[in-house]
Amino acid sequence: MKLKSKILKDFIVVAVASVLVTMISLSLFFSLATYSVMKDDVKDYGEAVAAFLESSEEKGIEHFFEDSDNYGIIVADENGEIIYDNGIYDVYQQSINAVKNGQLELKVGDKYCYCQKLESGEILIISQEMDSFLDLFNEFIPVTVSVTLIIIAVCVIISSKLTRGIVKPIEEMAKDVEKAPYDELVPFTGMIKEQRQKLDDQMQRVLEAGKIRRDFTANVSHELKTPLTSISGYAEMIENGMAKPEDMQVFGKRIYRESMRLLRLIEDILKISQLESNQVPKDLEDVDIYELCKECRESLDILCEKYGVSIELKGQTAVIKGNRDMLHELIYNLCDNGIRYNHPGGKVFVTIKSPVEQNGVNGVNLIVEDNGIGIDEKHLSRIFERFYRVDKSRSKQTGGTGLGLAIVKHICEQYNGAVSIQSTLGKGTTITVFLPYVQ
């Protein structure tokens, strides 16, 4: 339903209800008033006749017979015998009985009777034909209905004009929300602009999320396809007998390497999906970041030997509230990244600084610095994106999945922390992670 129709309908309903109630009330009032006036007229006439009879010696009641108009008059003696009567004998007996019972007013058929006992003992009865209250009300109905219909028609016309006057500023504002025709509408324009901006922002986020999902799906498909293609190719050569005996070991190593790469990729995809959906462990415990760095260094000993890189740990005990496995994953990925993209004989420096303050929040700084190949400045803004690789050929050689730093970023966000990177091509990279003490 349109707003204009709704307002018009409400106006008409209120107007019709008001008119009906008013007209019915007025009809009842006028009917009651008319009935009361007619009764008072009969009483006044009766009192005038009574006064005349009590003051006149000759009691010229015939005078009232001649000028009685629509009134009926009966005068009876104290015994109830009629002295004067101008033709209303039909009400006599009931009126006499009413007077004896002390009743001065009564309705007999369509006649209203007023009775009074004079000082002389005589009884005076005045009557007049009078419609009942309901009859009077029914007489007002045709006039009431006619007037009501006219007023309703006028109300509809006025309501229509009022509705257009109310809706017009809103329609004008809808065409140009920046211009409010009335001061009262200014707050609404602000709210509308704010809501519209929120909708635009939400739509933009939805579009961005859709693009991210599409890119993610495409990247996952590509990343999974590459090792699977290699594995299936080598396996097919072995199955068909195309591989020479001396090549079997080489092919086996390649299949194993690609399988491990595929396994790491799947694990990283599951981790980042879990982080993005907020399906992360909620159980927090006291975790010593320094001790956790020691454990990660031990876990990476074999990788360090493979690439000829060493890890040096500096700092002191720093305890925060967190999930041990997630924090281990964060440190492991940072150190793993520093090892894989380094030179033989290179170093990875892991430094713990505590306490530090960032934006009014106390916490721990975890700094992972290497003297490896470094990153060109143009790549730094995208380095934390999923599957983004600065050197794709080197990533393939080292077995990187392209998700390590993306996982680091998501873990930092889960802990209300922050991560930043500084790098110089050919000199090395420094990644700083801030983790608050309490989540």
Short mmCIF file of C-alpha atoms in Angstrom, two decimals:
data_model
loop_
_atom_site.label_atom_id
_atom_site.label_comp_id
_atom_site.label_asym_id
_atom_site.label_seq_id
_atom_site.Cartn_x
_atom_site.Cartn_y
_atom_site.Cartn_z
CA MET A 1 0.00 0.00 0.00
CA LYS A 2 1.26 3.46 -0.89
CA LEU A 3 1.84 5.99 1.88
CA LYS A 4 -0.54 8.44 0.22
CA SER A 5 -3.35 5.85 0.15
CA LYS A 6 -2.66 4.88 3.75
CA ILE A 7 -2.81 8.48 4.99
CA LEU A 8 -5.94 9.22 2.93
CA LYS A 9 -7.64 6.08 4.22
CA ASP A 10 -6.82 6.98 7.84
CA PHE A 11 -8.07 10.54 7.34
CA ILE A 12 -11.36 9.31 5.86
CA VAL A 13 -11.89 6.70 8.58
CA VAL A 14 -11.29 9.28 11.32
CA ALA A 15 -13.50 11.85 9.58
CA VAL A 16 -16.38 9.43 8.95
CA ALA A 17 -16.24 8.09 12.51
CA SER A 18 -16.17 11.61 13.93
CA VAL A 19 -19.07 12.77 11.75
CA LEU A 20 -21.21 9.73 12.57
CA VAL A 21 -20.63 10.04 16.30
CA THR A 22 -21.28 13.79 16.17
CA MET A 23 -24.47 13.55 14.10
CA ILE A 24 -25.93 10.70 16.15
CA SER A 25 -25.12 12.58 19.35
CA LEU A 26 -26.72 15.76 18.00
CA SER A 27 -29.82 13.86 16.85
CA LEU A 28 -30.21 12.30 20.27
CA PHE A 29 -29.67 15.66 21.94
CA PHE A 30 -32.20 17.51 19.78
CA SER A 31 -34.75 14.70 20.10
CA LEU A 32 -34.42 14.74 23.86
CA ALA A 33 -34.51 18.54 23.96
CA THR A 34 -37.62 18.69 21.77
CA TYR A 35 -39.38 16.08 23.87
CA SER A 36 -38.49 17.96 27.05
CA VAL A 37 -39.71 21.29 25.63
CA MET A 38 -43.04 19.78 24.60
CA LYS A 39 -43.54 18.35 28.08
CA ASP A 40 -42.70 21.73 29.62
CA ASP A 41 -45.24 23.42 27.34
CA VAL A 42 -47.98 21.10 28.59
CA LYS A 43 -46.97 21.73 32.21
CA ASP A 44 -46.89 25.51 31.71
CA TYR A 45 -50.31 25.45 30.07
CA GLY A 46 -51.72 23.31 32.87
CA GLU A 47 -50.34 25.60 35.55
CA ALA A 48 -51.84 28.59 33.73
CA VAL A 49 -55.27 26.93 33.64
CA ALA A 50 -54.96 25.94 37.31
CA ALA A 51 -54.06 29.47 38.28
CA PHE A 52 -57.01 30.82 36.32
CA LEU A 53 -59.45 28.40 37.90
CA GLU A 54 -58.25 29.14 41.43
CA SER A 55 -58.37 32.91 40.94
CA SER A 56 -61.59 33.25 38.95
CA GLU A 57 -64.85 33.37 40.76
CA GLU A 58 -66.86 32.57 37.70
CA LYS A 59 -64.52 29.88 36.53
CA GLY A 60 -64.94 30.57 32.81
CA ILE A 61 -63.36 27.33 31.74
CA GLU A 62 -65.09 27.65 28.38
CA HIS A 63 -62.58 30.35 27.57
CA PHE A 64 -59.83 27.72 27.63
CA PHE A 65 -61.94 25.34 25.59
CA GLU A 66 -62.06 27.97 22.86
CA ASP A 67 -58.30 28.76 23.00
CA SER A 68 -57.01 25.35 23.96
CA ASP A 69 -55.54 24.69 20.47
CA ASN A 70 -54.21 21.11 20.63
CA TYR A 71 -54.64 20.73 24.36
CA GLY A 72 -57.30 18.56 25.94
CA ILE A 73 -58.82 19.74 29.23
CA ILE A 74 -60.79 17.87 31.88
CA VAL A 75 -61.98 19.33 35.17
CA ALA A 76 -63.43 16.90 37.70
CA ASP A 77 -64.74 17.40 41.18
CA GLU A 78 -63.13 15.84 44.21
CA ASN A 79 -65.26 12.74 43.74
CA GLY A 80 -64.05 12.26 40.22
CA GLU A 81 -67.20 13.43 38.48
CA ILE A 82 -66.42 15.35 35.27
CA ILE A 83 -67.34 19.04 35.37
CA TYR A 84 -65.73 20.14 32.11
CA ASP A 85 -64.46 18.03 29.20
CA ASN A 86 -63.45 19.05 25.67
CA GLY A 87 -63.30 15.57 24.21
CA ILE A 88 -60.42 13.74 25.87
CA TYR A 89 -62.44 11.36 28.00
CA ASP A 90 -60.23 8.47 26.83
CA VAL A 91 -57.46 9.54 29.20
CA TYR A 92 -59.76 10.40 32.10
CA GLN A 93 -59.82 7.22 34.13
CA GLN A 94 -56.05 6.60 34.00
CA SER A 95 -55.36 10.24 34.89
CA ILE A 96 -57.76 10.13 37.88
CA ASN A 97 -56.05 6.98 39.15
CA ALA A 98 -52.62 8.61 38.67
CA VAL A 99 -53.65 11.63 40.74
CA LYS A 100 -54.94 9.40 43.51
CA ASN A 101 -51.55 7.64 43.52
CA GLY A 102 -49.73 10.97 43.65
CA GLN A 103 -48.52 10.80 40.03
CA LEU A 104 -48.74 14.14 38.19
CA GLU A 105 -47.36 13.08 34.77
CA LEU A 106 -48.16 10.07 32.63
CA LYS A 107 -48.23 8.86 29.04
CA VAL A 108 -51.49 7.40 27.78
CA GLY A 109 -51.18 6.05 24.28
CA ASP A 110 -49.89 8.87 22.11
CA LYS A 111 -50.94 11.54 24.63
CA TYR A 112 -48.93 13.16 27.36
CA CYS A 113 -51.02 14.09 30.42
CA TYR A 114 -50.33 16.57 33.17
CA CYS A 115 -52.53 16.39 36.28
CA GLN A 116 -52.92 18.80 39.18
CA LYS A 117 -55.20 18.81 42.22
CA LEU A 118 -56.54 22.30 42.93
CA GLU A 119 -56.96 23.83 46.40
CA SER A 120 -60.73 23.48 46.01
CA GLY A 121 -60.27 19.73 45.68
CA GLU A 122 -61.07 19.70 41.99
CA ILE A 123 -58.82 17.78 39.63
CA LEU A 124 -57.37 19.38 36.47
CA ILE A 125 -56.12 17.18 33.62
CA ILE A 126 -54.28 18.69 30.61
CA SER A 127 -53.27 16.43 27.70
CA GLN A 128 -51.64 16.80 24.29
CA GLU A 129 -50.77 14.39 21.54
CA MET A 130 -46.98 13.91 21.59
CA ASP A 131 -44.65 11.55 19.75
CA SER A 132 -42.40 9.34 21.84
CA PHE A 133 -38.70 10.05 22.17
CA LEU A 134 -37.84 7.31 19.64
CA ASP A 135 -40.39 8.69 17.19
CA LEU A 136 -38.80 12.10 17.46
CA PHE A 137 -35.35 10.56 16.96
CA ASN A 138 -36.57 8.69 13.86
CA GLU A 139 -37.84 11.96 12.43
CA PHE A 140 -34.31 13.36 12.65
CA ILE A 141 -32.74 10.38 10.84
CA PRO A 142 -33.36 11.49 7.20
CA VAL A 143 -31.94 14.93 7.92
CA THR A 144 -29.05 13.41 9.85
CA VAL A 145 -28.18 11.00 7.04
CA SER A 146 -28.32 13.72 4.40
CA VAL A 147 -26.14 16.10 6.38
CA THR A 148 -23.75 13.26 7.26
CA LEU A 149 -23.26 12.28 3.62
CA ILE A 150 -22.58 15.88 2.65
CA ILE A 151 -20.06 16.32 5.46
CA ILE A 152 -18.35 13.01 4.60
CA ALA A 153 -18.02 14.10 0.96
CA VAL A 154 -16.48 17.38 2.09
CA CYS A 155 -14.15 15.49 4.46
CA VAL A 156 -13.00 13.19 1.64
CA ILE A 157 -12.14 16.18 -0.54
CA ILE A 158 -10.33 17.96 2.28
CA SER A 159 -8.52 14.74 3.31
CA SER A 160 -7.35 14.21 -0.26
CA LYS A 161 -5.90 17.71 -0.39
CA LEU A 162 -4.31 17.36 3.04
CA THR A 163 -2.79 14.01 2.04
CA ARG A 164 -1.24 15.48 -1.09
CA GLY A 165 0.13 18.33 1.00
CA ILE A 166 1.69 15.89 3.49
CA VAL A 167 3.13 13.49 0.92
CA LYS A 168 4.40 16.08 -1.54
CA PRO A 169 7.42 17.16 0.58
CA ILE A 170 8.36 13.50 1.05
CA GLU A 171 8.13 12.89 -2.70
CA GLU A 172 10.28 15.95 -3.35
CA MET A 173 12.79 14.76 -0.76
CA ALA A 174 12.84 11.32 -2.42
CA LYS A 175 13.88 12.96 -5.69
CA ASP A 176 16.66 14.91 -4.01
CA VAL A 177 17.49 13.72 -0.49
CA GLU A 178 19.91 16.62 -0.04
CA LYS A 179 17.04 19.11 -0.07
CA ALA A 180 14.51 18.97 2.75
CA PRO A 181 11.42 21.17 2.08
CA TYR A 182 10.80 21.62 5.82
CA ASP A 183 13.07 21.88 8.83
CA GLU A 184 11.26 18.95 10.47
CA LEU A 185 12.44 16.68 7.64
CA VAL A 186 16.13 17.54 8.04
CA PRO A 187 16.77 14.78 10.64
CA PHE A 188 15.12 12.26 8.32
CA THR A 189 17.32 13.27 5.40
CA GLY A 190 20.35 12.72 7.61
CA MET A 191 19.08 9.29 8.66
CA ILE A 192 18.27 8.38 5.05
CA LYS A 193 21.73 9.42 3.87
CA GLU A 194 23.32 7.49 6.71
CA GLN A 195 21.27 4.37 5.93
CA ARG A 196 22.01 4.71 2.24
CA GLN A 197 25.71 4.99 2.97
CA LYS A 198 25.52 1.89 5.16
CA LEU A 199 23.74 0.00 2.39
CA ASP A 200 26.34 1.16 -0.12
CA ASP A 201 29.12 0.05 2.22
CA GLN A 202 27.44 -3.31 2.82
CA MET A 203 26.94 -3.80 -0.90
CA GLN A 204 30.57 -2.95 -1.51
CA ARG A 205 31.65 -5.45 1.14
CA VAL A 206 29.38 -8.09 -0.40
CA LEU A 207 30.87 -7.46 -3.83
CA GLU A 208 34.38 -7.55 -2.41
CA ALA A 209 33.60 -10.75 -0.50
CA GLY A 210 32.20 -12.28 -3.67
CA LYS A 211 35.32 -11.34 -5.59
CA ILE A 212 37.52 -12.73 -2.81
CA ARG A 213 35.57 -16.00 -2.85
CA ARG A 214 35.83 -16.27 -6.62
CA ASP A 215 39.55 -15.50 -6.54
CA PHE A 216 40.04 -17.91 -3.66
CA THR A 217 38.19 -20.69 -5.49
CA ALA A 218 40.20 -20.07 -8.64
CA ASN A 219 43.48 -19.99 -6.72
CA VAL A 220 42.65 -23.11 -4.73
CA SER A 221 41.71 -24.94 -7.91
CA HIS A 222 44.97 -23.91 -9.54
CA GLU A 223 47.11 -24.67 -6.49
CA LEU A 224 45.53 -28.10 -6.04
CA LYS A 225 45.70 -28.90 -9.73
CA THR A 226 49.45 -28.31 -10.03
CA PRO A 227 50.70 -30.95 -7.52
CA LEU A 228 47.93 -33.37 -8.50
CA THR A 229 48.95 -33.10 -12.14
CA SER A 230 52.58 -33.84 -11.24
CA ILE A 231 51.63 -36.77 -9.00
CA SER A 232 49.26 -38.30 -11.57
CA GLY A 233 51.84 -37.82 -14.34
CA TYR A 234 54.65 -39.59 -12.52
CA ALA A 235 52.27 -42.30 -11.28
CA GLU A 236 51.00 -42.89 -14.82
CA MET A 237 54.55 -43.25 -16.15
CA ILE A 238 55.35 -45.81 -13.45
CA GLU A 239 52.08 -47.70 -14.06
CA ASN A 240 52.59 -47.86 -17.83
CA GLY A 241 56.20 -49.03 -17.48
CA MET A 242 57.52 -45.88 -19.13
CA ALA A 243 59.79 -45.13 -16.17
CA LYS A 244 63.23 -46.71 -16.24
CA PRO A 245 64.36 -48.59 -13.14
CA GLU A 246 66.94 -45.92 -12.40
CA ASP A 247 64.19 -43.24 -12.55
CA MET A 248 61.90 -44.94 -10.06
CA GLN A 249 63.59 -43.42 -7.03
CA VAL A 250 63.60 -39.95 -8.60
CA PHE A 251 59.92 -40.19 -9.50
CA GLY A 252 59.12 -41.49 -6.02
CA LYS A 253 60.84 -38.50 -4.44
CA ARG A 254 58.97 -36.11 -6.72
CA ILE A 255 55.64 -37.77 -5.94
CA TYR A 256 56.44 -37.58 -2.22
CA ARG A 257 57.46 -33.92 -2.50
CA GLU A 258 54.32 -32.98 -4.41
CA SER A 259 52.16 -35.00 -1.99
CA MET A 260 53.64 -33.16 0.99
CA ARG A 261 53.14 -29.85 -0.80
CA LEU A 262 49.51 -30.81 -1.47
CA LEU A 263 49.05 -31.84 2.17
CA ARG A 264 50.48 -28.54 3.43
CA LEU A 265 48.27 -26.63 1.03
CA ILE A 266 45.13 -28.42 2.20
CA GLU A 267 46.07 -27.88 5.85
CA ASP A 268 46.65 -24.18 5.25
CA ILE A 269 43.36 -23.82 3.36
CA LEU A 270 41.51 -25.46 6.24
CA LYS A 271 43.26 -23.22 8.76
CA ILE A 272 42.49 -19.99 6.94
CA SER A 273 38.87 -21.05 6.33
CA GLN A 274 38.54 -21.77 10.04
CA LEU A 275 39.99 -18.38 10.93
CA GLU A 276 37.76 -16.50 8.47
CA SER A 277 34.61 -18.19 9.77
CA ASN A 278 35.60 -17.41 13.39
CA GLN A 279 35.56 -21.12 14.17
CA VAL A 280 38.62 -20.79 16.36
CA PRO A 281 39.25 -22.31 19.78
CA LYS A 282 37.87 -20.12 22.57
CA ASP A 283 39.80 -21.76 25.40
CA LEU A 284 42.48 -19.30 26.51
CA GLU A 285 45.44 -20.09 28.68
CA ASP A 286 48.65 -18.43 29.82
CA VAL A 287 51.15 -18.79 26.99
CA ASP A 288 54.81 -17.80 27.26
CA ILE A 289 55.69 -16.40 23.83
CA TYR A 290 59.43 -16.75 24.49
CA GLU A 291 59.13 -20.47 25.33
CA LEU A 292 56.84 -20.97 22.34
CA CYS A 293 59.49 -19.44 20.08
CA LYS A 294 62.01 -21.94 21.45
CA GLU A 295 59.68 -24.81 20.56
CA CYS A 296 59.19 -23.46 17.04
CA ARG A 297 62.94 -23.14 16.57
CA GLU A 298 63.36 -26.79 17.53
CA SER A 299 60.55 -27.80 15.16
CA LEU A 300 62.32 -26.00 12.31
CA ASP A 301 65.80 -27.49 12.88
CA ILE A 302 65.51 -29.84 9.90
CA LEU A 303 64.30 -27.03 7.61
CA CYS A 304 67.16 -24.81 8.83
CA GLU A 305 69.69 -27.52 7.97
CA LYS A 306 68.10 -28.00 4.54
CA TYR A 307 68.44 -24.30 3.62
CA GLY A 308 71.61 -23.59 5.62
CA VAL A 309 69.87 -20.95 7.74
CA SER A 310 70.02 -20.46 11.52
CA ILE A 311 67.51 -18.95 13.97
CA GLU A 312 68.63 -16.66 16.79
CA LEU A 313 66.24 -15.95 19.66
CA LYS A 314 66.40 -12.80 21.76
CA GLY A 315 64.22 -11.40 24.51
CA GLN A 316 62.64 -12.53 27.74
CA THR A 317 59.63 -14.31 29.16
CA ALA A 318 56.37 -12.71 27.99
CA VAL A 319 53.07 -14.31 29.01
CA ILE A 320 49.75 -13.51 27.30
CA LYS A 321 46.27 -15.03 27.30
CA GLY A 322 45.72 -17.06 24.14
CA ASN A 323 45.33 -20.37 22.40
CA ARG A 324 48.66 -22.17 22.33
CA ASP A 325 48.15 -23.93 18.98
CA MET A 326 47.14 -20.75 17.16
CA LEU A 327 50.09 -18.79 18.54
CA HIS A 328 52.43 -21.66 17.63
CA GLU A 329 51.05 -21.54 14.08
CA LEU A 330 51.69 -17.80 13.89
CA ILE A 331 55.32 -18.02 15.06
CA TYR A 332 56.01 -21.13 12.95
CA ASN A 333 54.75 -19.45 9.74
CA LEU A 334 56.83 -16.32 10.34
CA CYS A 335 60.01 -18.30 10.97
CA ASP A 336 59.26 -20.71 8.11
CA ASN A 337 58.88 -17.75 5.77
CA GLY A 338 62.20 -16.25 6.93
CA ILE A 339 63.99 -19.57 6.32
CA ARG A 340 62.57 -20.36 2.87
CA TYR A 341 63.25 -16.91 1.41
CA ASN A 342 66.83 -16.60 2.63
CA HIS A 343 70.34 -17.27 1.41
CA PRO A 344 72.53 -20.20 2.48
CA GLY A 345 74.29 -19.05 5.64
CA GLY A 346 71.52 -16.54 6.34
CA LYS A 347 69.98 -15.83 9.71
CA VAL A 348 66.51 -15.37 11.14
CA PHE A 349 66.36 -13.16 14.25
CA VAL A 350 63.36 -13.67 16.54
CA THR A 351 63.02 -10.95 19.19
CA ILE A 352 60.49 -10.71 22.04
CA LYS A 353 59.83 -7.27 23.52
CA SER A 354 57.61 -6.91 26.57
CA PRO A 355 55.89 -4.88 27.80
CA VAL A 356 55.05 -2.53 24.93
CA GLU A 357 52.11 -0.20 24.41
CA GLN A 358 50.20 0.31 21.19
CA ASN A 359 47.16 2.59 20.93
CA GLY A 360 46.78 2.57 24.70
CA VAL A 361 46.89 -1.26 24.91
CA ASN A 362 49.68 -3.17 26.65
CA GLY A 363 51.08 -6.29 25.05
CA VAL A 364 54.01 -8.08 23.43
CA ASN A 365 55.94 -7.35 20.25
CA LEU A 366 57.14 -10.40 18.31
CA ILE A 367 59.73 -9.34 15.72
CA VAL A 368 60.95 -11.80 13.08
CA GLU A 369 63.80 -10.39 10.99
CA ASP A 370 65.83 -12.08 8.28
CA ASN A 371 68.73 -11.05 6.05
CA GLY A 372 67.36 -12.91 3.05
CA ILE A 373 66.28 -11.90 -0.44
CA GLY A 374 63.87 -9.16 0.67
CA ILE A 375 60.74 -7.91 -1.09
CA ASP A 376 60.30 -5.11 -3.59
CA GLU A 377 58.30 -2.23 -2.11
CA LYS A 378 55.58 -2.53 -4.77
CA HIS A 379 54.63 -5.96 -3.42
CA LEU A 380 54.37 -5.01 0.26
CA SER A 381 50.75 -3.81 0.12
CA ARG A 382 49.57 -7.24 -1.08
CA ILE A 383 51.96 -9.49 0.79
CA PHE A 384 49.30 -10.64 3.30
CA GLU A 385 46.81 -11.65 0.60
CA ARG A 386 46.01 -15.31 0.10
CA PHE A 387 48.08 -17.08 -2.56
CA TYR A 388 49.99 -13.91 -3.33
CA ARG A 389 53.58 -14.71 -4.23
CA VAL A 390 56.34 -12.28 -5.04
CA ASP A 391 58.41 -14.95 -6.84
CA LYS A 392 56.20 -17.83 -7.96
CA SER A 393 59.09 -19.93 -9.23
CA ARG A 394 60.92 -19.68 -5.91
CA SER A 395 57.72 -20.50 -3.99
CA LYS A 396 57.34 -23.64 -6.04
CA GLN A 397 60.95 -24.63 -5.38
CA THR A 398 60.67 -24.04 -1.63
CA GLY A 399 57.25 -25.67 -1.32
CA GLY A 400 55.46 -22.56 -0.09
CA THR A 401 51.66 -22.51 -0.28
CA GLY A 402 51.17 -18.74 -0.46
CA LEU A 403 48.95 -18.81 2.63
CA GLY A 404 51.46 -18.48 5.47
CA LEU A 405 51.35 -14.70 5.90
CA ALA A 406 47.59 -14.63 5.30
CA ILE A 407 47.21 -17.04 8.22
CA VAL A 408 49.45 -14.81 10.34
CA LYS A 409 47.28 -11.79 9.58
CA HIS A 410 44.05 -13.62 10.43
CA ILE A 411 45.43 -14.91 13.73
CA CYS A 412 46.49 -11.36 14.65
CA GLU A 413 42.98 -10.13 13.90
CA GLN A 414 41.50 -12.88 16.08
CA TYR A 415 43.63 -11.61 18.98
CA ASN A 416 42.87 -7.93 18.31
CA GLY A 417 46.52 -7.54 17.47
CA ALA A 418 48.37 -6.01 14.53
CA VAL A 419 51.00 -7.04 12.00
CA SER A 420 53.29 -4.87 9.89
CA ILE A 421 56.11 -5.52 7.44
CA GLN A 422 59.23 -3.69 6.34
CA SER A 423 61.49 -4.99 3.62
CA THR A 424 64.30 -3.98 1.31
CA LEU A 425 64.98 -5.95 -1.83
CA GLY A 426 68.26 -7.87 -1.49
CA LYS A 427 68.70 -7.01 2.21
CA GLY A 428 65.95 -8.77 4.12
CA THR A 429 62.54 -8.49 5.71
CA THR A 430 61.24 -7.55 9.16
CA ILE A 431 57.74 -8.53 10.30
CA THR A 432 56.43 -7.12 13.60
CA VAL A 433 53.44 -8.64 15.37
CA PHE A 434 51.73 -6.96 18.33
CA LEU A 435 49.71 -9.21 20.66
CA PRO A 436 47.80 -7.72 23.63
CA TYR A 437 48.15 -9.35 27.04
CA VAL A 438 44.41 -9.88 27.48
CA GLN A 439 41.96 -10.61 24.66
#
